[in-house]
Coordinates of C-alpha atoms and ligand atoms in Angstrom, one line a residue:
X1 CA -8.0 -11.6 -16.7
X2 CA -8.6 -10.6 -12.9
X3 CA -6.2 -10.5 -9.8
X4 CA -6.8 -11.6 -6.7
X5 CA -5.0 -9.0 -4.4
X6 CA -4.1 -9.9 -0.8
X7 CA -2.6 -8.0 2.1
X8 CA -2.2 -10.2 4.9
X9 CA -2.0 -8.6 7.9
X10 CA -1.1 -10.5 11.4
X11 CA -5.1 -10.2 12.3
X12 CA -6.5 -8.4 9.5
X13 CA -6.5 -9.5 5.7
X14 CA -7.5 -7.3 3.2
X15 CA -8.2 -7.9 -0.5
X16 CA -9.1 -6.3 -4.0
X17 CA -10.0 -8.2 -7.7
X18 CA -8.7 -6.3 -10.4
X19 CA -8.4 -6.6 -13.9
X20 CA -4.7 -5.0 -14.7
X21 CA -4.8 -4.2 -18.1
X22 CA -7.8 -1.7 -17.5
X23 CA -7.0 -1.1 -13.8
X24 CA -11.2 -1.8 -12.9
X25 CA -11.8 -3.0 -9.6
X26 CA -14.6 -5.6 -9.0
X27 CA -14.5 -6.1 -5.3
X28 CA -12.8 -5.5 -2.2
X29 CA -12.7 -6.0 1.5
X30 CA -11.2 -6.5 4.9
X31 CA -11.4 -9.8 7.2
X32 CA -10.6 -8.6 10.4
X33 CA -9.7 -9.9 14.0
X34 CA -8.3 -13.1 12.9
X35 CA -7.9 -15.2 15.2
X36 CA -10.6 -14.7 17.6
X37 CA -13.5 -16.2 16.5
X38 CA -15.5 -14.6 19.1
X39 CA -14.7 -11.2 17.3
X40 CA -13.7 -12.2 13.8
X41 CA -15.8 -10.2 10.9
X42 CA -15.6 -9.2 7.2
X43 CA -16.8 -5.8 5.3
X44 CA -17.1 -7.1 1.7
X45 CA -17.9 -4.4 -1.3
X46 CA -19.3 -5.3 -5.0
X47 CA -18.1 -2.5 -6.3
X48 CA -19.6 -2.7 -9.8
X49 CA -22.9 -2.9 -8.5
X50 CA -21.8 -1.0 -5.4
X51 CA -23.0 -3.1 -2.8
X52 CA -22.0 -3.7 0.5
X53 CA -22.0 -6.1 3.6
X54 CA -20.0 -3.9 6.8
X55 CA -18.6 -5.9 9.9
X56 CA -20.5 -9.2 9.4
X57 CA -19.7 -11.8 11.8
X58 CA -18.0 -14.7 10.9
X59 CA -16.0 -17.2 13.1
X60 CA -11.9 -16.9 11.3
X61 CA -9.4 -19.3 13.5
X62 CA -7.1 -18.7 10.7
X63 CA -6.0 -16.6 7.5
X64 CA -7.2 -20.2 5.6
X65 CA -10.3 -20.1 7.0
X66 CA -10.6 -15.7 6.1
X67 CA -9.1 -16.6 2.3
X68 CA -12.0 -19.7 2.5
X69 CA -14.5 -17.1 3.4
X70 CA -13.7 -14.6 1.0
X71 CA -13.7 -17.2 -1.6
X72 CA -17.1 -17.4 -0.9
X73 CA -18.1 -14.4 -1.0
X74 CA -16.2 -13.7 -4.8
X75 CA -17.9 -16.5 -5.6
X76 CA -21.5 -15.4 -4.1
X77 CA -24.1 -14.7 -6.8
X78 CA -25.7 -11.3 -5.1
X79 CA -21.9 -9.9 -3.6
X80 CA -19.3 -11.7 -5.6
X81 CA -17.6 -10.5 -8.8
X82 CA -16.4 -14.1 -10.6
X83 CA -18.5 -17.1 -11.3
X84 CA -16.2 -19.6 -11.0
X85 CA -12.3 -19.4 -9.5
X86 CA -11.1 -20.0 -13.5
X87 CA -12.0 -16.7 -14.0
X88 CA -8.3 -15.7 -11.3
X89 CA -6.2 -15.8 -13.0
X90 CA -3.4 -15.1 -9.8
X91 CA -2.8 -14.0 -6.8
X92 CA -0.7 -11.0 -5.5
X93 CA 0.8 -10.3 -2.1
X94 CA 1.7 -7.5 -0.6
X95 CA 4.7 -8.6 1.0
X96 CA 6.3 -5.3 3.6
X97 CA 9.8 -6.6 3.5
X98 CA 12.1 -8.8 1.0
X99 CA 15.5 -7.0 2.8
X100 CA 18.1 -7.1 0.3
X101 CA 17.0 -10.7 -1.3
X102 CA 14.3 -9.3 -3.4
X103 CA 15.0 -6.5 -6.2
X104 CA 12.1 -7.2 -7.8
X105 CA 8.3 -8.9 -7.9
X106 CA 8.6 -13.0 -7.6
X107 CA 6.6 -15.9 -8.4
X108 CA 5.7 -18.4 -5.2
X109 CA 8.9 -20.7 -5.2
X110 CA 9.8 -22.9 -2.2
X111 CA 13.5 -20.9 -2.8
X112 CA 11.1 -17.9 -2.8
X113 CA 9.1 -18.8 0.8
X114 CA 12.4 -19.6 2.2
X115 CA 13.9 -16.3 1.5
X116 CA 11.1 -14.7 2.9
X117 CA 11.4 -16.6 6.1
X118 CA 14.8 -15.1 6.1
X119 CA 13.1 -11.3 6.4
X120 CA 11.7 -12.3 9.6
X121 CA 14.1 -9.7 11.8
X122 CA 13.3 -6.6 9.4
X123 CA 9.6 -7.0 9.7
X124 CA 8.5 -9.4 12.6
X125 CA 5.0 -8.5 12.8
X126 CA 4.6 -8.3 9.3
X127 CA 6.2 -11.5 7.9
X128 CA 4.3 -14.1 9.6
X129 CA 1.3 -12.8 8.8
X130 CA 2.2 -12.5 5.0
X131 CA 3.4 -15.9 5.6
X132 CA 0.2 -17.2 6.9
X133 CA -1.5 -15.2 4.1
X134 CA 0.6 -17.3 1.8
X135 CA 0.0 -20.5 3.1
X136 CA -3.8 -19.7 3.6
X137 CA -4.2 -19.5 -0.5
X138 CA -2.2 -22.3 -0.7
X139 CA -4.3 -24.3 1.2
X140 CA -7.7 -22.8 -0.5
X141 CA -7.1 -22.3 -3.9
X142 CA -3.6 -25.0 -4.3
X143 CA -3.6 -24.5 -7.9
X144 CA -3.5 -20.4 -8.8
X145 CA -0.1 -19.3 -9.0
X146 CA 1.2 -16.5 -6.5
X147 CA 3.6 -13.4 -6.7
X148 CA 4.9 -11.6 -4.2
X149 CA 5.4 -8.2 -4.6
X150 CA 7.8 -6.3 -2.1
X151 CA 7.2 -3.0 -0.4
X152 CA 11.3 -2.6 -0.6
X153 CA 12.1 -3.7 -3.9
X154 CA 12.2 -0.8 -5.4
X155 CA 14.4 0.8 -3.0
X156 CA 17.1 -1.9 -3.9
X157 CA 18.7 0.9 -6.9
X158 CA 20.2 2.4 -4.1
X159 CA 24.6 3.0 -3.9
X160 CA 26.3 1.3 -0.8
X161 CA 26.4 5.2 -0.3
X162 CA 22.9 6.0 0.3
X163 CA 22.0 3.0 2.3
X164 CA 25.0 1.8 4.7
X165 CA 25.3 3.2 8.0
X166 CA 27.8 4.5 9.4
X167 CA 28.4 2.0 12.0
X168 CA 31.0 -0.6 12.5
X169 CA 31.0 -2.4 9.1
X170 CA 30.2 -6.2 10.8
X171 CA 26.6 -4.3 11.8
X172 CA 25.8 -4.6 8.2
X173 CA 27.6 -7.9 7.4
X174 CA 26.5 -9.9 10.1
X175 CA 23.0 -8.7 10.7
X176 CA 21.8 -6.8 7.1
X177 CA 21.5 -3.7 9.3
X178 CA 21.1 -0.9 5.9
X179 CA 18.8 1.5 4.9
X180 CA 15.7 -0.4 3.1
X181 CA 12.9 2.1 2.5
X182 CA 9.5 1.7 2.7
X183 CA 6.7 2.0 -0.1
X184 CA 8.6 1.0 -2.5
X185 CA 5.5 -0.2 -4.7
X186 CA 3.5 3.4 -4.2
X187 CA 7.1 5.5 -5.1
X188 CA 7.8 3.1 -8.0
X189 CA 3.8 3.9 -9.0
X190 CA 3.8 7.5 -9.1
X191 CA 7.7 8.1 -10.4
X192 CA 6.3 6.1 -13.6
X193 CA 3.1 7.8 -14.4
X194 CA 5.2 11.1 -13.8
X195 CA 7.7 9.6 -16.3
X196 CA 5.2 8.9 -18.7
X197 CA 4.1 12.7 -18.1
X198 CA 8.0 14.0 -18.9
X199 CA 7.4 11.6 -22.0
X200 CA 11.0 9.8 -20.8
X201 CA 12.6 8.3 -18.0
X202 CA 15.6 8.5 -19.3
X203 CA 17.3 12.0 -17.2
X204 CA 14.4 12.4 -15.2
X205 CA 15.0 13.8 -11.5
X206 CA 12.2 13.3 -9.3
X207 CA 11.4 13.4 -5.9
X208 CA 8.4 11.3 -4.8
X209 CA 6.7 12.7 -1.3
X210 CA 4.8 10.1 0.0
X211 CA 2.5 11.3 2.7
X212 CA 0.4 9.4 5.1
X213 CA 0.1 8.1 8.9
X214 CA 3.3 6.8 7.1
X215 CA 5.4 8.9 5.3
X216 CA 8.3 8.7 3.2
X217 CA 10.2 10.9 0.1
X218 CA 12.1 9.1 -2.3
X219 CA 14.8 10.7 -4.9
X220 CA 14.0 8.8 -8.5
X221 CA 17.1 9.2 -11.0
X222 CA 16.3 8.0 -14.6
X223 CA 13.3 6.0 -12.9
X224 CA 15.2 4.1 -10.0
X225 CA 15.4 5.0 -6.1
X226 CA 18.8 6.9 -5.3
X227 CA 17.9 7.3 -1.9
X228 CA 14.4 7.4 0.4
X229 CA 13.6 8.8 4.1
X230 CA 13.0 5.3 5.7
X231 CA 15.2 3.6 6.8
X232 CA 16.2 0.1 8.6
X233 CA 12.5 0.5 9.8
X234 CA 9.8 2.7 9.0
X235 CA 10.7 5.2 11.8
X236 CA 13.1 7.0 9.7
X237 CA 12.6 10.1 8.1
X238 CA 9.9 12.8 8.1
X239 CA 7.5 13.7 11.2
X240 CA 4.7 10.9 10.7
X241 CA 0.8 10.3 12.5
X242 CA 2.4 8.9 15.5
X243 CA 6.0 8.2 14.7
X244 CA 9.2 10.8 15.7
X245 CA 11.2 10.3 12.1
X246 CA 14.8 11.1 12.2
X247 CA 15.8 12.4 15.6
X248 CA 19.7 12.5 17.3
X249 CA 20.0 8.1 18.1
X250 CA 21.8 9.9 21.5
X251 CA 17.9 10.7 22.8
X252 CA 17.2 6.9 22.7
X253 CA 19.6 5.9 25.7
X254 CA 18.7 9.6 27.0
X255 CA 14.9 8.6 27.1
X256 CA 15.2 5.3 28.7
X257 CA 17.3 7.0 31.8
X258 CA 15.6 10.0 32.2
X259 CA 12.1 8.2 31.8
X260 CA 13.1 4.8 33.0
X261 CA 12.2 3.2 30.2
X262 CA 13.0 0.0 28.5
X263 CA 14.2 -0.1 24.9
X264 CA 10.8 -1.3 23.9
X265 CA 9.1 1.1 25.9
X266 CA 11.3 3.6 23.8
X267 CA 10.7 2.1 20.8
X268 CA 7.0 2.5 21.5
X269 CA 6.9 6.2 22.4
X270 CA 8.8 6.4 19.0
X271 CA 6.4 4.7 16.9
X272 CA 3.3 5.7 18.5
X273 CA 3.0 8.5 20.7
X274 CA 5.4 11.0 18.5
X275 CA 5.1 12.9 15.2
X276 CA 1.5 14.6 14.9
X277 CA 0.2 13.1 18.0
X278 CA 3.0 13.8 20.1
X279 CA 3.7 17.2 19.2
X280 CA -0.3 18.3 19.1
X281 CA -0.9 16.7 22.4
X282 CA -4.3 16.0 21.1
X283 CA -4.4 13.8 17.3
X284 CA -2.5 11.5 14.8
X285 CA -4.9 12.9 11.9
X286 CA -3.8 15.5 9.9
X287 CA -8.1 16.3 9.5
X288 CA -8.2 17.4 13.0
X289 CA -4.5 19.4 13.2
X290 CA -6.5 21.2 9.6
X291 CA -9.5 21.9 11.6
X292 CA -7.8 23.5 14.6
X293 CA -5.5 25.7 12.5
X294 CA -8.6 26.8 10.2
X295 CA -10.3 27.8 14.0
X296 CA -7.2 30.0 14.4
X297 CA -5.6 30.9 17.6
X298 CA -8.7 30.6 19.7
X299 CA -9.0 27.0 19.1
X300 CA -7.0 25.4 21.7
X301 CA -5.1 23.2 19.7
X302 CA -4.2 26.0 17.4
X303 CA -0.3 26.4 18.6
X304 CA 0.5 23.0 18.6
X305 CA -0.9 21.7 15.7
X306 CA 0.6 24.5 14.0
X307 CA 3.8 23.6 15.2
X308 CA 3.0 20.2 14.4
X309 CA 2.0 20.5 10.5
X310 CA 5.6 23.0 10.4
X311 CA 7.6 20.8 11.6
X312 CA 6.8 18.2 8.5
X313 CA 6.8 20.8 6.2
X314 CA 10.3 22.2 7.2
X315 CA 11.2 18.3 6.8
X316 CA 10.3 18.1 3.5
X317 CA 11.5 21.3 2.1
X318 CA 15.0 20.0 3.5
X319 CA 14.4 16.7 1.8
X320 CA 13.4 18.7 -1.7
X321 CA 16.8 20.0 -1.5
X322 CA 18.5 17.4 -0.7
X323 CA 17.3 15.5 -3.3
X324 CA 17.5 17.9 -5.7
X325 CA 21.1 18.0 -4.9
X326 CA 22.2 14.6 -4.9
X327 CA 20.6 13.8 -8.4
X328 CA 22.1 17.2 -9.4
X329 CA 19.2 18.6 -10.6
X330 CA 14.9 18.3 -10.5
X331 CA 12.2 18.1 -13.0
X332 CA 9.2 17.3 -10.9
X333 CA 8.1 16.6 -7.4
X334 CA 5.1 14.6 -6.7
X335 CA 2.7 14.3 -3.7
X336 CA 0.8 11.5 -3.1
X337 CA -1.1 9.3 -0.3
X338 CA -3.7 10.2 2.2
X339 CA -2.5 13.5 3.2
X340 CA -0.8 14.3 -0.4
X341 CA -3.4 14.1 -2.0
X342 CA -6.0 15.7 0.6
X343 CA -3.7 18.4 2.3
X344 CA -4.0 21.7 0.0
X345 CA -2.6 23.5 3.0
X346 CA 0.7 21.4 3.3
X347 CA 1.3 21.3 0.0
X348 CA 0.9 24.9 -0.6
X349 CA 3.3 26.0 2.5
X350 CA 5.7 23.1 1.2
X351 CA 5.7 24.8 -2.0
X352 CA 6.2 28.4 -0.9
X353 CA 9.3 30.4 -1.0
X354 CA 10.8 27.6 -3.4
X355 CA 11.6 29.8 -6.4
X356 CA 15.5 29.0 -5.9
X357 CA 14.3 25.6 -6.5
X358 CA 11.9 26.8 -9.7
X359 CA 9.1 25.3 -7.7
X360 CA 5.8 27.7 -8.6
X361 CA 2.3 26.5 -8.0
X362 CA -1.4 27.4 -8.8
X363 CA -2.7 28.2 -5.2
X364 CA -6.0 28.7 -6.5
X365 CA -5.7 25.0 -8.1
X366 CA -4.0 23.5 -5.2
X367 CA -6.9 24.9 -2.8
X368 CA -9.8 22.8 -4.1
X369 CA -7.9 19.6 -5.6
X370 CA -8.8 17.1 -3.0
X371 CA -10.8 13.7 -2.2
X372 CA -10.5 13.4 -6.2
X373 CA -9.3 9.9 -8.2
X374 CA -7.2 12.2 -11.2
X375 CA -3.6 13.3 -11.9
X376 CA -3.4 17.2 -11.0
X377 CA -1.2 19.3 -12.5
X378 CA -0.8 21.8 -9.9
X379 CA 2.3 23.9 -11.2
X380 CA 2.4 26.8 -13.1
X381 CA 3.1 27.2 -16.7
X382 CA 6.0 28.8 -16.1
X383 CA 7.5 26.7 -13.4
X384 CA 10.9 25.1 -14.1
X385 CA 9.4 21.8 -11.6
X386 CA 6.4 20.2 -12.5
X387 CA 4.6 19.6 -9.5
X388 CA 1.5 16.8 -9.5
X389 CA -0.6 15.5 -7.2
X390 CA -0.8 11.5 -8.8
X391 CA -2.8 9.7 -6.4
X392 CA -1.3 6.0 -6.0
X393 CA -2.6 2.7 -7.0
X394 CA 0.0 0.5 -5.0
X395 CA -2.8 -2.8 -5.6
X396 CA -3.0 -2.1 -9.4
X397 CA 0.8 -2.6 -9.3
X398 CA 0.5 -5.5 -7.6
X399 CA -2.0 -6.9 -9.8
X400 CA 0.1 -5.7 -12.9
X401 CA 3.1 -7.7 -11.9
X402 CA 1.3 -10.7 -10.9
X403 CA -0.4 -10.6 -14.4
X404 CA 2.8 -10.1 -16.3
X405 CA 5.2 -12.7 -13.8
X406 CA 2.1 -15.5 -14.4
X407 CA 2.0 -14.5 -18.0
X408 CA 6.2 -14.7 -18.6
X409 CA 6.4 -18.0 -16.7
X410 CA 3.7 -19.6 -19.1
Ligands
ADP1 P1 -1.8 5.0 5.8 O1 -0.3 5.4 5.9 O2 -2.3 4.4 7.1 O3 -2.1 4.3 4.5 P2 -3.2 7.2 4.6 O4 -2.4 7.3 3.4 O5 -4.7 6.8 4.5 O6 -2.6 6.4 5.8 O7 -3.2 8.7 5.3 C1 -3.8 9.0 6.5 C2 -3.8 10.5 6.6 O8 -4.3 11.1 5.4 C3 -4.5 11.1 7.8 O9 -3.8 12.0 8.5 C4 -5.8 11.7 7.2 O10 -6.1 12.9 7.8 C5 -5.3 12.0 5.8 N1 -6.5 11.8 4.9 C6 -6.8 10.6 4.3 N2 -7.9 10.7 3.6 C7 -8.3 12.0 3.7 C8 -9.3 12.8 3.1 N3 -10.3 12.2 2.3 N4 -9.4 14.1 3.4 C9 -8.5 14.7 4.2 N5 -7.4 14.0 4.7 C10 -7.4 12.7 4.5

């Protein structure tokens, strides 16, 4: 059985076909600049036979017209993976935000599509385009079955507690305004394989540290999300590429007097000229902040991206024992995403001077475990947390719970 993966995007559309029980990937690729046909291209990938086509022109008015394409090029008998559409079995969307309607995966209802319409505030760049997405397969292949899978779902364990704000209560009655989380589908990923590595799930305590141009921690009690760094939006939380995290909500009327600034214009120096960038002065990538702190204090850069790469790390020590004591305890803390699984340094200095916490890790280990597709153990023997890099899969989810949704509703 294979999945057809789709992330729709509100000019880009990317895609992977998996097969879910055995997690292989066939193809994948990325339609981008929808919309402008002038501009429009695709980079497709065979990945079996490893072969690839990179920015290749092709006029895309619309996500129909991208899903039509890519179609084709599944179907293509040099670049394509399938011989004949039987052979998808579904299709999965990566949907950014269900708010609090969706707990869990869904099958394409028109109940279901109309719900989603209703998530238009929480993510209004995002939700069109997944709409769009939806409508595009629709329209090209009218007869596969689609699930939506929700990046806040599994963020929907959380207490009134951990997610209501402490604002008048009618904010949240009226308008849904609550913490939602984001990457729900890579936290709920890499909380279960580190489950199935504790042999139970049952009493486990973990704390999920998701790290990217996005980031965001999650505590996971017995296998469900007490509580996770995102918030309302993905500008919660840690230090991110080019977004602030948590800072005092005073500095947001502060900024927009004492820069004249709109709100928007706020919002925007928020979400992309902060975290890394912002404090560096000079990058959003943690590669280059690396670099420049490898050069040492001659480098220019040196002070600042220091500073920079400290600030997350203070963050996430806080978070580790904050965590640690809402759920009262913790048995393993895992790193994951771009920079979790390819930042030795962070993960080293995150680690340090954690022994109240039972936290020990194999520096020598940790060093040279990156750009690698395993599970690392990178704790000691004798530590009291496991710590493991588990690098996250958040389209073989997707493809999982299409596979078993399609399969139940049979
Ligand atoms: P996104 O949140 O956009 O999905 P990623 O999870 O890809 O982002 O993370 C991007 C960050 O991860 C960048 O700061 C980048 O430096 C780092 N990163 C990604 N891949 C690598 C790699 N192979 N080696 C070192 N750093 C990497």
């Amino acid at each position: 059985m294979k999945i057809l993966v789709v992330n729709a995007g509100s000019s880009s559309l990317k895609y992977q076909v998996l097969e879910p029980e055995t997690g292989t990937l066939f193809a994948k690729g990325i339609c981008e600049s929808i919309g402008n046909t002038e501009a429009s291209m695709i980079t497709h990938q065979q990945v079996v036979k490893d072969i690839k086509i990179k920015d290749q022109h092709y006029p895309m008015e619309n996500h129909a017209v991208a899903l039509k394409l890519v179609v084709e090029k599944l179907l293509d008998k040099e670049l394509g993976c399938i011989e004949s559409m039987d052979e998808i079995e579904a299709v999965g969307h990566r949907v950014v935000h269900g708010g609090a309607f969706f707990s869990e995966s869904m099958l394409l209802t028109d109940e279901v599509l109309e719900k989603l319409k209703l998530c238009h505030d929480f993510a209004p760049l995002h939700t069109p385009a997944h709409i769009q997405g939806i409508q595009g397969c629709l329209a090209v292949m009218p007869d596969k079955p689609q699930v939506l899978v929700f990046d806040t779902a599994f963020h929907q364990s959380m207490a009134p507690e951990a997610y209501t704000y402490a604002l008048p209560y009618e904010l949240y009655e009226k308008y849904g305004v609550r913490r939602y989380g984001a990457h729900g589908t890579s936290h709920r990923f890499v909380a279960g394989e580190m489950c199935k590595i504790l042999g139970r799930t049952e009493g486990t305590k973990i704390v999920t540290c998701h790290i990217g141009n996005g980031s965001s921690i999650s505590a996971v009690k017995d296998g469900k999300v007490m509580d996770t760094s995102m918030g309302f939006t993905p500008l919660a939380g840690v230090e991110m590429g080019t977004r602030c995290g948590d800072i005092d909500p005073a500095l947001v009327p502060y900024m927009m007097e004492k820069l004249n600034l709109s709100g928007a214009e706020v919002n925007n120096l928020m979400n992309k000229k902060s975290g890394f960038l912002g404090i560096s002065g000079f990058s959003s990538d943690s590669r280059d902040l690396e670099n420049a702190i490898a050069n040492g204090p001659s480098d220019p850069h040196y002070e600042r991206a220091n500073l920079a790469v400290n600030i997350l790390k203070f963050q996430l020590k806080k978070y580790i024992g904050a965590y640690s004591a809402i759920m009262n305890g913790l048995d393993a803390v895992v790193f994951t995403a771009g920079i979790g699984e390819n930042n030795p340094h962070l993960r080293e200095i995150v680690c340090e001077d954690m022994e109240y916490f039972g936290i020990k890790i194999n520096k020598e280990l940790n060093a040279k475990t990156l750009r690698q597709p395993n599970i690392v153990k990178l704790s000691t023997d004798d530590s009291k947390v496991a710590v493991y890099l588990i690098p996250t899969n958040e389209e073989l989810v997707i493809a999982r719970d299409t596979a078993a949704i399609v399969s139940a509703a049979k």
